[in-house]
Short mmCIF file of C-alpha atoms and ligand atoms in Angstrom, two decimals:
data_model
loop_
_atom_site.label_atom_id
_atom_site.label_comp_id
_atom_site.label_asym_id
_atom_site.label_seq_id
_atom_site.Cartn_x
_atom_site.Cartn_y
_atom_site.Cartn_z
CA UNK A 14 19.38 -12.47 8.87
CA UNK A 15 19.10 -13.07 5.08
CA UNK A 16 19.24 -10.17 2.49
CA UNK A 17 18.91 -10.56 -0.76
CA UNK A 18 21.56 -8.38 -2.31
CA UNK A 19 23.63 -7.83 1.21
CA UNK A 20 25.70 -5.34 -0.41
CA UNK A 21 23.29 -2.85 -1.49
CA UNK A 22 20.57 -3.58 1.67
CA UNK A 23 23.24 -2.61 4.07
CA UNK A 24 25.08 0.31 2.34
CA UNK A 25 26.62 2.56 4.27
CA UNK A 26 23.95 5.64 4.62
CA UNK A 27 26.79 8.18 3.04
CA UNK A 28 27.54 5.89 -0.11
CA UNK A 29 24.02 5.27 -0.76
CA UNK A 30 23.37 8.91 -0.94
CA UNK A 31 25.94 9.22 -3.08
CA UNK A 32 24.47 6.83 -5.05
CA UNK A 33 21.05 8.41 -5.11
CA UNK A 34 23.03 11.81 -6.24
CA UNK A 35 24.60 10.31 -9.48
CA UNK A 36 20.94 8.26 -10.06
CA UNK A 37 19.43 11.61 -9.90
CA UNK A 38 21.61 13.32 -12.42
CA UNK A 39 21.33 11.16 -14.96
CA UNK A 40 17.50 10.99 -14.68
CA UNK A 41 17.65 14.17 -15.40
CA UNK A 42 19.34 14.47 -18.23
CA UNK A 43 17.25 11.26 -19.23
CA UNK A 44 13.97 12.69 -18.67
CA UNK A 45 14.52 15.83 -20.84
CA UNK A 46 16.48 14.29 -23.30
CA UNK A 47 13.03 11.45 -24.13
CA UNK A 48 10.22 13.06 -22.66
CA UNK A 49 8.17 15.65 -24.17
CA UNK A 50 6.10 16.15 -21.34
CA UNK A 51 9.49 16.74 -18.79
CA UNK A 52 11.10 18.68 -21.51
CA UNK A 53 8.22 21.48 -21.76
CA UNK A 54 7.81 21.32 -17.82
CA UNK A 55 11.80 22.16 -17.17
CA UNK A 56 11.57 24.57 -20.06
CA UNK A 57 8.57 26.30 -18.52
CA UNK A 58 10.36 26.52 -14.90
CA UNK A 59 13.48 27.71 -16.37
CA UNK A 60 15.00 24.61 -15.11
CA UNK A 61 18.14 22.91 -16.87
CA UNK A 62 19.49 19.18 -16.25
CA UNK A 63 22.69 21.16 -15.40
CA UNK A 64 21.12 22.70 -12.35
CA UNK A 65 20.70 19.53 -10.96
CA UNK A 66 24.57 18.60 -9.27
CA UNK A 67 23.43 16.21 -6.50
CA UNK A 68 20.41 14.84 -4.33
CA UNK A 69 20.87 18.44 -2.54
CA UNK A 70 19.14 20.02 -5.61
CA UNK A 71 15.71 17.99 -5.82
CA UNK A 72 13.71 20.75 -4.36
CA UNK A 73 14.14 22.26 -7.60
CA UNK A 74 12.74 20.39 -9.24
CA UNK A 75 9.00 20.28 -9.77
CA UNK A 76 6.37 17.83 -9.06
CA UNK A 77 4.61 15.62 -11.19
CA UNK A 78 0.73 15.00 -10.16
CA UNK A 79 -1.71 12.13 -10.75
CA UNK A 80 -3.56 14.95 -12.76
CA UNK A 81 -0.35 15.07 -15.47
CA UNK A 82 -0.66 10.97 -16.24
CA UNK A 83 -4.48 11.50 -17.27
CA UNK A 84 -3.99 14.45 -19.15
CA UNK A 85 -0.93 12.64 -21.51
CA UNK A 86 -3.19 8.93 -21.76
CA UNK A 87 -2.12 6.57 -22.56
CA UNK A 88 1.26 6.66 -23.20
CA UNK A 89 2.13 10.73 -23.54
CA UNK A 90 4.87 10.48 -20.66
CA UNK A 91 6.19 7.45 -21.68
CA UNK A 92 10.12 7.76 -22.22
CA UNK A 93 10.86 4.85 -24.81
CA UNK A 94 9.46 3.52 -27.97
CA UNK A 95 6.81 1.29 -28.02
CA UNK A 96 8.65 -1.48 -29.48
CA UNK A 97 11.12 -1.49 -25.90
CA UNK A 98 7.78 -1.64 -23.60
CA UNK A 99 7.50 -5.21 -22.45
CA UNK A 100 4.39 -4.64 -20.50
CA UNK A 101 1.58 -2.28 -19.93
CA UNK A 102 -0.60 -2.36 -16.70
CA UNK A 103 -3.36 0.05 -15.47
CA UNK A 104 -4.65 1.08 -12.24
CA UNK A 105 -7.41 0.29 -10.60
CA UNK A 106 -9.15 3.70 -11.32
CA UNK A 107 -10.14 4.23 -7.16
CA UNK A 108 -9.61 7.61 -8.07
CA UNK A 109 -10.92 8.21 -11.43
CA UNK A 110 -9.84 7.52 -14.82
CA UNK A 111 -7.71 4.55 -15.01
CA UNK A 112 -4.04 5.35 -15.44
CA UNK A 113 -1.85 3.06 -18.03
CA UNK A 114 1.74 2.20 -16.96
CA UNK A 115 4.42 0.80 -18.99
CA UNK A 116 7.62 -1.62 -18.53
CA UNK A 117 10.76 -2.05 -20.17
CA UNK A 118 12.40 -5.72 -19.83
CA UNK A 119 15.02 -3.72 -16.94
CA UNK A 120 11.80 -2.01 -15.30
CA UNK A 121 10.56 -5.48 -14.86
CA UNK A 122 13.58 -6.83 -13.49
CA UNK A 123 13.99 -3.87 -10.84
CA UNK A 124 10.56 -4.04 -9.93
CA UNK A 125 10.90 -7.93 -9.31
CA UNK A 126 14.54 -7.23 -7.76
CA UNK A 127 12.42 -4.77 -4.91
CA UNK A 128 10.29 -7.56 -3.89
CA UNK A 129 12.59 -10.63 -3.82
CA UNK A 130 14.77 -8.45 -1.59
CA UNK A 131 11.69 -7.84 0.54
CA UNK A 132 10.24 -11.69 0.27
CA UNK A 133 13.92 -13.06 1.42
CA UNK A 134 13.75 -10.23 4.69
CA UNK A 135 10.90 -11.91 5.80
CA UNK A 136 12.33 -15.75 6.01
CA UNK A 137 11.12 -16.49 2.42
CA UNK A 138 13.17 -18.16 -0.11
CA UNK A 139 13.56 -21.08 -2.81
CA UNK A 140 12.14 -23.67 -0.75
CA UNK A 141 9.19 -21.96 0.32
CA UNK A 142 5.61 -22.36 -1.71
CA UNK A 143 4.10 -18.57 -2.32
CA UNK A 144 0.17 -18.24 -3.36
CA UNK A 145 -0.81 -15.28 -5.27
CA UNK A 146 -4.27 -14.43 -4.23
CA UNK A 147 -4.03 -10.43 -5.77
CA UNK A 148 -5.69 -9.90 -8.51
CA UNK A 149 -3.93 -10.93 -12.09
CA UNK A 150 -4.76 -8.64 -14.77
CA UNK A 151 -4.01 -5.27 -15.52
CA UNK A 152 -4.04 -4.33 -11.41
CA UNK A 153 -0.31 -4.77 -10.92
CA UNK A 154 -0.96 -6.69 -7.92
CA UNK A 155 -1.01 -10.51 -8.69
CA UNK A 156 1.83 -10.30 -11.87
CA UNK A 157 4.21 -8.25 -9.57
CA UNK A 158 3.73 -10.44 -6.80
CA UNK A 159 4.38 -13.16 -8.93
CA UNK A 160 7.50 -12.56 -10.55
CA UNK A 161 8.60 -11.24 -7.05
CA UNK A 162 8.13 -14.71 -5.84
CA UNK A 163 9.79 -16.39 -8.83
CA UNK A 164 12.88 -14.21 -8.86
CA UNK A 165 13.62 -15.77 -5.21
CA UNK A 166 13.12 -19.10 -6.67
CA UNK A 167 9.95 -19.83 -5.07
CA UNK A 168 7.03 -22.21 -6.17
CA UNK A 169 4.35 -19.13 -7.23
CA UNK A 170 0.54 -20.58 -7.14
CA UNK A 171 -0.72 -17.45 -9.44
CA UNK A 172 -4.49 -18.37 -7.59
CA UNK A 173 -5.82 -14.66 -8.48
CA UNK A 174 -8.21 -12.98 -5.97
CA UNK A 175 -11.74 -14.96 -5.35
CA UNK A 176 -13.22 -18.58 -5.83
CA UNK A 177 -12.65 -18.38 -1.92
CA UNK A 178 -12.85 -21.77 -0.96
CA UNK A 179 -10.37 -23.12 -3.69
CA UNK A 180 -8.02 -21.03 -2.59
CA UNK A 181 -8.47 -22.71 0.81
CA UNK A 182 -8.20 -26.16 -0.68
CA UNK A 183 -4.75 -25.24 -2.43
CA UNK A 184 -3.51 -23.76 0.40
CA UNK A 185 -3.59 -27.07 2.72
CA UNK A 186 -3.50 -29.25 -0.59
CA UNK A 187 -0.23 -27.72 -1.59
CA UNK A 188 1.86 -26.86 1.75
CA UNK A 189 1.60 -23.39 1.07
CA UNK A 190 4.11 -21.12 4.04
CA UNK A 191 3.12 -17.95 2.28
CA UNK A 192 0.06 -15.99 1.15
CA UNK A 193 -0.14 -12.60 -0.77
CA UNK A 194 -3.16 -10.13 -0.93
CA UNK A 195 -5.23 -7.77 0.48
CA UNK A 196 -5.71 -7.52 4.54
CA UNK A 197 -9.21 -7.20 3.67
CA UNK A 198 -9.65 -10.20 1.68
CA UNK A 199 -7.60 -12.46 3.84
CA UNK A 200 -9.76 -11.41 6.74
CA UNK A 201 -12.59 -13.15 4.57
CA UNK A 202 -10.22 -16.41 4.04
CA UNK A 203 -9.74 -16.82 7.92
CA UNK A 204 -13.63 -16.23 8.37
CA UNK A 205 -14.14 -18.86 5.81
CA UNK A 206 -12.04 -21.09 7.03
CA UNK A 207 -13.28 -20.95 10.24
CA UNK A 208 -17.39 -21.40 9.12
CA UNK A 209 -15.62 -24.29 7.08
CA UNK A 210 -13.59 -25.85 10.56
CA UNK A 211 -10.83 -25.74 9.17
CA UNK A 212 -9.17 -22.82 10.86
CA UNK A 213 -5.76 -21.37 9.50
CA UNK A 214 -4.23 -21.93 12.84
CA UNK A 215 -4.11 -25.64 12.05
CA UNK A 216 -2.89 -25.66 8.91
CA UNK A 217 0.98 -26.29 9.89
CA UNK A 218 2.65 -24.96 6.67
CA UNK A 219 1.14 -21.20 6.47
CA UNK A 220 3.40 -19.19 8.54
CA UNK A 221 3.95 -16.00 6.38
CA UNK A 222 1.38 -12.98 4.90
CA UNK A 223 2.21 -9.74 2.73
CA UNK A 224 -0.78 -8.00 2.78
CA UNK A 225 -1.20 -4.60 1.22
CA UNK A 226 -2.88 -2.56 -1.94
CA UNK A 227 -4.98 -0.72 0.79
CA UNK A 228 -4.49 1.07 4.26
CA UNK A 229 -4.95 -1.69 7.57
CA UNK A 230 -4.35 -0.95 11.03
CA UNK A 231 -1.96 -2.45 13.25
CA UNK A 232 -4.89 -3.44 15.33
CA UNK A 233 -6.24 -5.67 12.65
CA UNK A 234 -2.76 -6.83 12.47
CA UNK A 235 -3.11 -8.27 15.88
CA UNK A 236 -6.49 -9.87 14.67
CA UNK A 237 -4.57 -11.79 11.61
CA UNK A 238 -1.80 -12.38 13.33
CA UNK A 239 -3.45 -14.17 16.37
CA UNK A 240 -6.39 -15.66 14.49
CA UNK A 241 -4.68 -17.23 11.61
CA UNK A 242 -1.09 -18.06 13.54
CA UNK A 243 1.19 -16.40 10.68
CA UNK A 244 3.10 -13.07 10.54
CA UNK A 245 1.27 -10.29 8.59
CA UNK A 246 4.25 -7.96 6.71
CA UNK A 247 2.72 -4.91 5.21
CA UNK A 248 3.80 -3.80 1.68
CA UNK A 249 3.31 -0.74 -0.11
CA UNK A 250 3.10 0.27 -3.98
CA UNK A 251 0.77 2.05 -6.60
CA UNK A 252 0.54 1.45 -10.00
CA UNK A 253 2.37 4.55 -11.44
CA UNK A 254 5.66 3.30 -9.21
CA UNK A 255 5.74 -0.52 -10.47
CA UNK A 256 3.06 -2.31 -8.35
CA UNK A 257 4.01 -3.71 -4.79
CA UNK A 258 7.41 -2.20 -4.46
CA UNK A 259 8.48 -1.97 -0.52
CA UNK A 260 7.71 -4.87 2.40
CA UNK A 261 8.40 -5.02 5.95
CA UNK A 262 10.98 -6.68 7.27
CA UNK A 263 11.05 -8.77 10.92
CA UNK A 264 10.81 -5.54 13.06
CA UNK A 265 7.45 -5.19 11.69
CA UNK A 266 8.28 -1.19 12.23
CA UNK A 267 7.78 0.50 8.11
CA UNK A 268 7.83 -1.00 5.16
CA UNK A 269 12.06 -0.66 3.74
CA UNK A 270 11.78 1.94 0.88
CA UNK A 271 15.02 0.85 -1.53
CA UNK A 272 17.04 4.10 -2.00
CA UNK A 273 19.09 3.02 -4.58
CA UNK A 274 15.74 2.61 -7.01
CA UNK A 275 13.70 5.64 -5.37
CA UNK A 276 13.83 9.06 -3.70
CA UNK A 277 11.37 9.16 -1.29
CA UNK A 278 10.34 12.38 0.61
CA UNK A 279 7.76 13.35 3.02
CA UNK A 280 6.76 17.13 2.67
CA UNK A 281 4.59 19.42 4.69
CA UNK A 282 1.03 19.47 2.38
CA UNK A 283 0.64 23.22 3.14
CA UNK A 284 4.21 24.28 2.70
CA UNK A 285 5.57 21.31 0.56
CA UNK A 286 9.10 21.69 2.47
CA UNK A 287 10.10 18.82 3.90
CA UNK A 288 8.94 17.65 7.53
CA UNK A 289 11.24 15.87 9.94
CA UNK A 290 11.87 12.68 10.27
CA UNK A 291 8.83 10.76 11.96
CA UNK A 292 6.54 13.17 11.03
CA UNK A 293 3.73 12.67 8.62
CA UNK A 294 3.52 14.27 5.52
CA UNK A 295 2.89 13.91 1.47
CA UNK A 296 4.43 11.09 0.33
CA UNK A 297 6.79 11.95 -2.92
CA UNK A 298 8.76 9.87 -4.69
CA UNK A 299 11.25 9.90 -7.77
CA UNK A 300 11.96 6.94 -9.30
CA UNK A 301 15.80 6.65 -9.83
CA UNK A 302 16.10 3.63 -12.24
CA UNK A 303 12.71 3.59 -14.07
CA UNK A 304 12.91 3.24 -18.16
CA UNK A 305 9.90 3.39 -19.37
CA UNK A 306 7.83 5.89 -17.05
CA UNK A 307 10.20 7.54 -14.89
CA UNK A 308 8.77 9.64 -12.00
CA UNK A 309 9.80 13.03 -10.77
CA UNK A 310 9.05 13.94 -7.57
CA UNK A 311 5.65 12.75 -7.95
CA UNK A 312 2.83 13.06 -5.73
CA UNK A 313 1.16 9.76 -4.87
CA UNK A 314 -1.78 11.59 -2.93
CA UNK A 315 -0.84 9.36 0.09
CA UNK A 316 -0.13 10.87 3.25
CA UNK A 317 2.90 8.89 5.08
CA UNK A 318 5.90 9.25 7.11
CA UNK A 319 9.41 8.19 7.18
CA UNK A 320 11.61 7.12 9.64
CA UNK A 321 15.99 7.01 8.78
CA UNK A 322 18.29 5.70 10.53
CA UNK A 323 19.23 1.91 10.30
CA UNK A 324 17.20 -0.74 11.22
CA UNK A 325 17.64 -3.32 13.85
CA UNK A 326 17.72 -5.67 10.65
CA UNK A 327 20.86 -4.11 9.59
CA UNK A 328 19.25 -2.12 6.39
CA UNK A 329 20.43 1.15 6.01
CA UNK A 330 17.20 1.98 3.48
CA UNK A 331 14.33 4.55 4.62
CA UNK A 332 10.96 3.09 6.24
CA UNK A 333 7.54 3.80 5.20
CA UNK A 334 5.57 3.63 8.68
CA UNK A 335 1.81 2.14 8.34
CA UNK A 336 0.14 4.54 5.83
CA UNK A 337 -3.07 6.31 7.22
CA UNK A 338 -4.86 6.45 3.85
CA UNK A 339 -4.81 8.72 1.20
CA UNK A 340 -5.49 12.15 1.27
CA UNK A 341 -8.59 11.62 -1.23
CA UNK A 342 -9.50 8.50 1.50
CA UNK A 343 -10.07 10.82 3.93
CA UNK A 344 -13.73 12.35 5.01
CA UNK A 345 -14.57 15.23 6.71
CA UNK A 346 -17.46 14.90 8.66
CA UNK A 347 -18.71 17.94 10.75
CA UNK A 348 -15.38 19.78 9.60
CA UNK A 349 -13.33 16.76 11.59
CA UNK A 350 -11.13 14.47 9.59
CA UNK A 351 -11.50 11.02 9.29
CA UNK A 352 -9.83 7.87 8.11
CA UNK A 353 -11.38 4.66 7.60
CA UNK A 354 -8.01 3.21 8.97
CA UNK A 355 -9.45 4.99 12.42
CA UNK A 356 -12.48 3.42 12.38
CA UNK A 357 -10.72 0.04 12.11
CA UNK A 358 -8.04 0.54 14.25
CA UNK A 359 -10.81 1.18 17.29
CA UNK A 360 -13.23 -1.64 16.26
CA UNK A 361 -10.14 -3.84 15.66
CA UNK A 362 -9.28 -3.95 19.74
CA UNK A 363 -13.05 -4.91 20.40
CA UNK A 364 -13.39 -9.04 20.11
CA UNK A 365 -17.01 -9.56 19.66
CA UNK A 366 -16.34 -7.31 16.27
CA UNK A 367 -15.75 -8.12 12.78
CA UNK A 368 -12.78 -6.97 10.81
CA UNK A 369 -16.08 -6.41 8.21
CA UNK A 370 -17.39 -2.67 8.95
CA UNK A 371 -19.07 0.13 6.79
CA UNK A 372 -19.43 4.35 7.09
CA UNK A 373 -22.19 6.01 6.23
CA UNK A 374 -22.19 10.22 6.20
CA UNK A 375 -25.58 11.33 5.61
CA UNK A 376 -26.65 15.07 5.54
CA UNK A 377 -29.60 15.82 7.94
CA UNK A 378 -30.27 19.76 7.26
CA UNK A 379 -26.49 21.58 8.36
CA UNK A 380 -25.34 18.45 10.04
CA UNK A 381 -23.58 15.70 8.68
CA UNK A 382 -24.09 12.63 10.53
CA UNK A 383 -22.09 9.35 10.35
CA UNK A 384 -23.07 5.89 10.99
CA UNK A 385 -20.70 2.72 11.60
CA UNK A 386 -21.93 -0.47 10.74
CA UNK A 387 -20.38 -2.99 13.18
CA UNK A 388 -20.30 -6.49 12.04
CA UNK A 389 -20.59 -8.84 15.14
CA UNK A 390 -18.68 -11.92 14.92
CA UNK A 391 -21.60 -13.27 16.83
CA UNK A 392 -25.68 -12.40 17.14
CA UNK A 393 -26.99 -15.07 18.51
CA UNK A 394 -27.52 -14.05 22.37
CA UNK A 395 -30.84 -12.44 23.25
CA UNK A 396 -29.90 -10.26 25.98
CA UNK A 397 -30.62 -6.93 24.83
CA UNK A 398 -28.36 -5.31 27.38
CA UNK A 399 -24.94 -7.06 26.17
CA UNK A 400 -25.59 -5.34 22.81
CA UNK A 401 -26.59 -2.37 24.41
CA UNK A 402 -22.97 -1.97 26.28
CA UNK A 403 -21.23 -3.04 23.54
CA UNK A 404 -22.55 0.07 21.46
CA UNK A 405 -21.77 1.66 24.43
CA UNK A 406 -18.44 0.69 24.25
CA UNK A 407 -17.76 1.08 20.38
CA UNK A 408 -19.57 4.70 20.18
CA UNK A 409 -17.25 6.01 23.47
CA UNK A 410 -13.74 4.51 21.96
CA UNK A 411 -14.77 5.96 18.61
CA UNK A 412 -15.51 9.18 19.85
CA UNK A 413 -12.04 9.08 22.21
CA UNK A 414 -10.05 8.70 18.58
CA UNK A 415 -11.85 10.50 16.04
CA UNK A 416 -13.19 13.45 18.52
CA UNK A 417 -16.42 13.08 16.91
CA UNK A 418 -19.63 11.12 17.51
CA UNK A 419 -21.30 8.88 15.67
CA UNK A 420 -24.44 6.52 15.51
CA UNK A 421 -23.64 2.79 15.88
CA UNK A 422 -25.00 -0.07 14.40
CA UNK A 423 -24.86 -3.40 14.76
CA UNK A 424 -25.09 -5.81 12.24
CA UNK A 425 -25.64 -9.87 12.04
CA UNK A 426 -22.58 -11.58 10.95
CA UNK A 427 -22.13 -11.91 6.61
CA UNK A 428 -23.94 -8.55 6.13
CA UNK A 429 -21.14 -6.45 5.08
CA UNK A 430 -19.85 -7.05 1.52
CA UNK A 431 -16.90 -9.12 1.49
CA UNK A 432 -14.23 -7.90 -0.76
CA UNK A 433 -11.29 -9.73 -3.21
CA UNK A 434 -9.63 -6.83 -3.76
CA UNK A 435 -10.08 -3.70 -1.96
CA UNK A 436 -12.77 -3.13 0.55
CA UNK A 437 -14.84 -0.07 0.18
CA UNK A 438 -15.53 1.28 3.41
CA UNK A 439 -17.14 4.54 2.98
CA UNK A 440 -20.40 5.12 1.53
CA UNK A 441 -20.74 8.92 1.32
CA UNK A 442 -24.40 9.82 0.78
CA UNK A 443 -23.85 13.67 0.56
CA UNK A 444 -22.17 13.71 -2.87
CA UNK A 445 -24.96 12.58 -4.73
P1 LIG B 21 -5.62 2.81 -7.53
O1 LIG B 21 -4.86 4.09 -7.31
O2 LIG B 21 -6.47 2.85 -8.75
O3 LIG B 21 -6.33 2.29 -6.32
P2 LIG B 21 -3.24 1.28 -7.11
O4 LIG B 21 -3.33 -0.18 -7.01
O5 LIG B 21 -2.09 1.84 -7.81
O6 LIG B 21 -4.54 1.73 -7.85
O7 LIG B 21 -3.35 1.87 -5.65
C1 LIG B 21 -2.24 2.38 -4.96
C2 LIG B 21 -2.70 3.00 -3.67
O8 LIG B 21 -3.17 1.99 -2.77
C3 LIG B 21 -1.61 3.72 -2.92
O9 LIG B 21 -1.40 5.01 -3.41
C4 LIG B 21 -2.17 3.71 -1.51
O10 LIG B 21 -3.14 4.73 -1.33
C5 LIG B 21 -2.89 2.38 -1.43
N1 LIG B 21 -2.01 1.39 -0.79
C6 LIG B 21 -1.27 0.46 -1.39
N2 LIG B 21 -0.60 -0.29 -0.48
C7 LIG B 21 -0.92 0.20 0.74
C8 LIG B 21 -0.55 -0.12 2.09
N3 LIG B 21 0.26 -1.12 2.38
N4 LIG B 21 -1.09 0.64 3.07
C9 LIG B 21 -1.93 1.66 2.79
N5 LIG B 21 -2.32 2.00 1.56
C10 LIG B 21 -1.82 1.29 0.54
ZN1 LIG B 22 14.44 -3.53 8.74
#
């Protein structure tokens, strides 16, 4: 097994919440010593640095929302001068207004740090030939992938997302063993490749993927993994963190969450104490080392769950499990909850099915209904009874998981829109 930086990786669980402790003390102090925003916050819950004596104190502290980076834009919770920011990024804006993040020169190095340590846990290292197909721009994406990949000494093809088949033609032109992006889009590079005849299983050099920026199933994992020959490693990260901060390492069981940079914990969304260990909850993270736009306790809107304990791999840092979506992801049809991430984890086990699918939640009077468009792989038969069963089969597997029914469609192959970045999968008709 290769680590990165051994020492830290494999810290014994007592030191490194030791370590966490003294992080978290000084953060303190740091954040209400250079932040106007923390300072009136603390002030306003009668909270002091001083009150803060170890890791054993964080419930005291309070939260930071998505709501509280908005309200200061652009830079109102930013902790150092302009002239040490290095970079500035922005989210994507799924959610609403875009939010603007900021780096100082040691925010860039931690946050490249995080991912080589992932990159080398899953086989990758100097001599291997990374392409970049994320997004480069102000989605942190493709530039954190990217210096990621250089920091491990790798040769970094910064392709960007789209311009599909060029990215196919660099990948076998160049020997590339490793490809970074969303599951989504690299669901659209296999189907190319295929229509093309050039399927991914032959090409010899491709053997890893880091696919994240978006919630996948471990069914459609399966689907990569088998249709494209490579390993598919999840990784996790949102703009106000870094970017892509946490990967998956062999076991291919949660994504490792480096405690010595973050706090991570999962907390009941009614009660906001914590939940035990396994059990899903809102994800909330501090950031321990962060310069320019340290976090406290701050609530990514994702809901998540943790497990401890070491890993087979010998780490001795938390895992994320697979994330079911975030809470604002989530749809509530006929008072029943539902994640896209469902819906793809069903269709996902069914072979004549695209990884390509669509949700539609119409209101019809009281009722809301919902519609699936299923993208077959295939529409060329004419026997009206094999499409017939397989709606059959989708609507009754559906219905087993989600505990709801809903109207299925079927839809020739290419209908969907394809997507570079991250697929859109619901199209909720009863907002408008
Ligand atoms: P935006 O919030 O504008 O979409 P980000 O790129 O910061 O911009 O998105 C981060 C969000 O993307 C996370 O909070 C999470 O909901 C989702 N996400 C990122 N990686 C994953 C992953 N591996 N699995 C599930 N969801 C993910
Ligand atoms: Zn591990």
């Amino acid at each position: 097994m290769a680590y990165w930086n051994q020492e830290i990786e494999t810290m014994d669980p007592a030191r490194l919440r030791a370590l966490q402790s003294e992080r978290l003390v000084k953060l303190v102090h740091y954040v209400y010593e250079n932040s106007p925003f923390y300072k009136k916050l603390f002030d306003e819950k009668g909270i002091k640095p001083d009150d803060i004596k170890s890791i054993d104190d964080i419930q005291k502290l309070p939260f930071t929302f998505k709501k509280d980076l908005r309200d200061t834009y652009p830079t109102g919770m930013f902790c150092v001068k302009n002239t040490d920011l290095v970079r500035i990024h922005a989210s994507s804006g799924t959610t609403g207004k875009p939010i603007v993040v900021g780096y100082t020169q040691n925010d860039i190095d931690n946050w490249a740090e995080s991912l080589a340590r992932g990159f080398t846990s899953v086989g990758l290292d100097q001599d291997d030939i990374l392409q970049v197909s994320y997004g480069y721009g102000l989605f942190t994406g493709g530039l954190g992938a990217h210096y990621g990949s250089e920091r491990i000494g790798a040769t970094t093809i910064p392709t960007s997302s789209g311009n599909t088949e060029r990215q196919l033609s660099l990948m076998e032109d160049l020997g590339v063993t490793a490809v970074l992006c969303t599951p989504s889009y690299f669901s659209y590079l296999i189907e190319v490749a295929e229509k093309e005849g050039r399927s991914l299983k032959n090409n010899k050099s491709l053997r890893v993927g880091i696919f994240g920026a978006e919630p996948w199933s471990e069914s459609l994992r399966h689907r990569i993994e088998e249709r494209s020959g490579i390993k598919a490693y999840d990784v996790f990260g949102t703009s106000e963190l870094s970017g892509p901060l946490f990967t998956e390492c062999p076991e291919q069981k949660g994504m490792h969450v480096w405690a010595d940079m973050f706090i991570v914990e999962i907390l009941n969304p009614d009660t906001m104490e914590p939940v035990k260990d396994g059990e899903t909850g809102e994800l909330v993270v501090t950031t321990l080392l962060k310069e320019a736009l340290p976090l406290i306790r701050y609530r990514i809107g994702d809901l998540a769950s943790v497990e401890t304990g070491v890993c087979p791999c010998g780490r001795t840092h938390p895992r994320l499990m697979r994330l079911k979506g975030r809470s604002d992801d989530m749809i509530i049809v006929r008072g029943i909850n539902v994640f896209p991430g469902q819906v793809e984890s069903v269709l996902m086990k069914i072979p004549e099915v695209s990884p390509h699918f669509m949700i539609i939640i119409e209101r019809n009077g009281e009722l809301d209904d919902m519609t699936v468009q299923v993208e077959l792989n295939d529409m060329s038969s004419d026997k009206v009874d094999d499409y017939n069963k397989l709606i059959a089969r989708i609507s009754h597997d559906l219905r087993t998981v989600l505990t709801l029914s809903a109207s299925i469609e079927l839809v020739n192959p290419g209908t969907i829109p394809r997507s570079e970045g991250k697929a859109k999968r619901v199209i909720d008709k009863r907002k408008f």
